[in-house]
Each structure stands twice: as structure tokens, then as C-alpha cells.
CSV table of C-alpha atoms in Angstrom, one decimal:
chain,number,residue,atom,x,y,z
A,258,VAL,CA,-26.3,-6.3,35.9
A,259,HIS,CA,-23.2,-4.8,37.7
A,260,SER,CA,-20.3,-7.0,36.7
A,261,SER,CA,-17.2,-5.5,35.1
A,262,PHE,CA,-16.3,-8.8,33.4
A,263,THR,CA,-17.3,-9.0,29.8
A,264,THR,CA,-17.0,-11.5,27.0
A,265,ASN,CA,-18.2,-11.8,23.4
A,266,LEU,CA,-20.9,-14.3,22.4
A,267,PHE,CA,-20.2,-16.9,19.8
A,268,LEU,CA,-23.2,-19.1,19.3
A,269,SER,CA,-23.7,-22.2,17.2
A,270,TYR,CA,-24.5,-25.1,19.5
A,271,MET,CA,-28.2,-25.5,18.9
A,272,SER,CA,-28.0,-25.3,15.1
A,273,THR,CA,-25.0,-27.7,15.0
A,274,HIS,CA,-26.6,-30.2,17.4
A,275,PRO,CA,-30.3,-30.2,16.3
A,276,GLU,CA,-30.7,-33.9,17.3
A,277,LEU,CA,-30.7,-32.7,20.9
A,278,TYR,CA,-33.8,-30.5,20.5
A,279,LYS,CA,-37.2,-31.8,19.8
A,280,GLN,CA,-38.2,-28.7,17.8
A,281,LEU,CA,-35.1,-28.8,15.6
A,282,LYS,CA,-34.5,-32.6,15.2
A,283,ASP,CA,-36.7,-33.1,12.2
A,284,SER,CA,-37.0,-29.6,10.9
A,285,PRO,CA,-34.3,-28.1,8.7
A,286,GLU,CA,-36.4,-25.0,8.5
A,287,ASN,CA,-36.3,-24.5,12.2
A,288,VAL,CA,-32.5,-25.2,12.2
A,289,ALA,CA,-32.1,-22.5,9.6
A,290,VAL,CA,-34.1,-20.0,11.7
A,291,MET,CA,-32.1,-20.9,14.8
A,292,SER,CA,-28.8,-20.5,12.9
A,293,GLY,CA,-30.0,-17.0,12.0
A,294,TYR,CA,-30.6,-16.1,15.6
A,295,GLU,CA,-27.2,-17.5,16.6
A,296,LYS,CA,-25.5,-15.4,13.9
A,297,ALA,CA,-27.4,-12.3,14.9
A,298,LEU,CA,-26.4,-12.6,18.6
A,299,SER,CA,-22.8,-13.7,18.0
A,300,GLY,CA,-20.3,-10.9,18.4
A,301,GLN,CA,-22.3,-9.1,21.0
A,302,THR,CA,-20.5,-8.2,24.3
A,303,ILE,CA,-22.2,-9.4,27.4
A,304,HIS,CA,-21.5,-9.0,31.2
A,305,TRP,CA,-20.9,-12.0,33.3
A,306,VAL,CA,-19.1,-13.1,36.5
A,307,PRO,CA,-16.5,-16.0,36.4
A,308,LYS,CA,-17.2,-18.6,39.0
A,309,GLU,CA,-13.9,-18.0,40.8
A,310,GLU,CA,-15.0,-14.5,41.5
A,311,ILE,CA,-18.3,-15.4,43.2
A,312,PRO,CA,-18.3,-15.5,47.0
A,313,ALA,CA,-20.7,-17.7,49.0
A,314,LYS,CA,-22.5,-14.6,50.2
A,315,GLY,CA,-23.0,-13.4,46.6
A,316,PHE,CA,-22.8,-9.7,45.8
A,317,SER,CA,-24.8,-6.8,47.2
A,318,TRP,CA,-26.0,-6.0,43.7
A,319,ILE,CA,-27.5,-9.5,43.2
A,320,LYS,CA,-31.0,-9.4,44.7
A,321,GLY,CA,-33.4,-12.2,45.6
A,322,GLY,CA,-35.5,-12.8,42.5
A,323,ASP,CA,-32.8,-11.9,40.0
A,324,ILE,CA,-32.5,-14.4,37.1
A,325,ILE,CA,-29.2,-16.4,37.3
A,326,ALA,CA,-28.1,-17.8,33.9
A,327,ILE,CA,-25.2,-20.3,34.4
A,328,THR,CA,-22.6,-19.8,31.7
A,329,THR,CA,-20.8,-22.8,30.2
A,330,THR,CA,-17.4,-23.8,28.7
A,331,ILE,CA,-19.2,-25.8,26.0
A,332,SER,CA,-18.2,-24.4,22.6
A,333,GLY,CA,-20.9,-22.5,20.8
A,334,LEU,CA,-23.2,-22.3,23.9
A,335,ASP,CA,-23.5,-19.4,26.3
A,336,VAL,CA,-25.9,-20.6,29.0
A,337,SER,CA,-26.5,-24.2,30.1
A,338,HIS,CA,-29.0,-23.7,33.0
A,339,VAL,CA,-31.2,-20.9,34.5
A,340,GLY,CA,-32.6,-20.3,38.0
A,341,ILE,CA,-33.6,-17.6,40.4
A,342,ALA,CA,-31.4,-16.0,43.0
A,343,ILE,CA,-32.4,-16.7,46.6
A,344,TYR,CA,-30.6,-16.0,49.8
A,345,VAL,CA,-30.5,-18.7,52.5
A,346,LYS,CA,-28.8,-17.7,55.8
A,347,ASP,CA,-27.1,-14.8,54.0
A,348,GLU,CA,-25.7,-17.0,51.3
A,349,LEU,CA,-26.6,-16.9,47.6
A,350,HIS,CA,-28.4,-20.1,46.5
A,351,LEU,CA,-30.2,-21.1,43.3
A,352,LEU,CA,-33.9,-21.9,43.0
A,353,HIS,CA,-34.1,-24.0,39.9
A,354,ALA,CA,-35.6,-27.1,38.2
A,355,SER,CA,-33.2,-29.8,39.3
A,356,LEU,CA,-32.6,-32.5,36.7
A,357,SER,CA,-31.1,-34.9,39.3
A,358,LYS,CA,-34.0,-34.3,41.8
A,359,GLY,CA,-36.7,-34.1,39.1
A,360,LYS,CA,-38.4,-31.1,40.7
A,361,VAL,CA,-38.0,-27.4,41.5
A,362,THR,CA,-35.8,-27.0,44.5
A,363,VAL,CA,-33.5,-24.6,46.3
A,364,GLU,CA,-29.9,-25.9,45.9
A,365,GLU,CA,-28.5,-27.1,49.3
A,366,VAL,CA,-25.1,-25.5,48.8
A,367,PRO,CA,-24.3,-21.8,47.9
A,368,LEU,CA,-24.2,-21.0,44.2
A,369,SER,CA,-20.4,-20.6,44.4
A,370,GLN,CA,-20.0,-24.2,45.6
A,371,GLN,CA,-22.5,-25.5,43.1
A,372,LEU,CA,-20.6,-23.9,40.2
A,373,ASN,CA,-17.2,-25.2,41.5
A,374,LYS,CA,-18.5,-28.8,41.5
A,375,ASN,CA,-19.1,-28.7,37.7
A,376,LYS,CA,-16.2,-28.1,35.3
A,377,ASN,CA,-18.6,-27.1,32.4
A,378,MET,CA,-20.0,-24.3,34.5
A,379,SER,CA,-17.9,-21.2,34.0
A,380,GLY,CA,-19.8,-18.5,35.9
A,381,VAL,CA,-23.1,-16.6,35.7
A,382,ARG,CA,-25.0,-13.8,34.0
A,383,VAL,CA,-27.4,-11.9,36.2
A,384,LEU,CA,-30.6,-10.5,34.8
A,385,ARG,CA,-33.3,-8.5,36.5
A,386,MET,CA,-36.8,-7.7,35.2
A,387,ARG,CA,-37.6,-4.1,34.9
A,388,LYS,CA,-40.9,-2.4,35.5
A,389,LYS,CA,-42.2,-0.3,32.6
């Protein structure tokens, strides 16, 4: 939304790892469609925030309810997880479907700490729904 950091998308992960996705696993047709989407999006410039730049308190421009897309260092993949921004005691946390807990939860530690615990998490993209 307001980040000055940019990067270019280079997407290929889903079409090169179809065995990981139920809808792609046994469908060369779906893999071809996905590959087309990846090629169409690759090269686009997007805004993001590296994890080293995210303070525990978040940023004033990140509002509760914003969509937080966690970016990844995995080659060919841009986002590895998605959640919703929520502030707890003035610190930015993530409301998300936790794989380890098996349910939707608010992460106990601030988002900055959560990102620093995982070497494959490189930062975030922040998205906000707009009213028409």
C-alpha cells in the first residue's frame, strides 16, 4: 500500500511443482493454464516490505483488517501465506489459519518476530480492499 520497496515478480513454482496441488496434480491442462498465469504476472513490479524493516508496532499505514501476504525466498513463488493485520496491545500481529495449531488464530508474537523465526519468510505485501 505505502511501501517504497519494490521487486519484480518471477513466478513458476506452481506449474513446476504440480504434484503439490490437488487441482494440478493429474491435470496437464490445468498446469498449462497456471503456467500461462505465471508468465502473464512475471515481470510486474510490486511493492513489499522486507522483514528487517518491519517494527513490532507495524506502520501507521497498515490498518487492522488489511490483508498481509507473507513473501518468500522460495524460487518461483511470491507469497507463501496470507492473513489479516490485527493490532494487539499496539503491536502488529497476524490473524491467520495456523497450520501448526490447526485452526484460525491470532499469532502470539508480533508479525516482525514471526517473520524473523522463519528463514523462508522474506517480508510482506500489504493489500487493502477498496469500496466501489
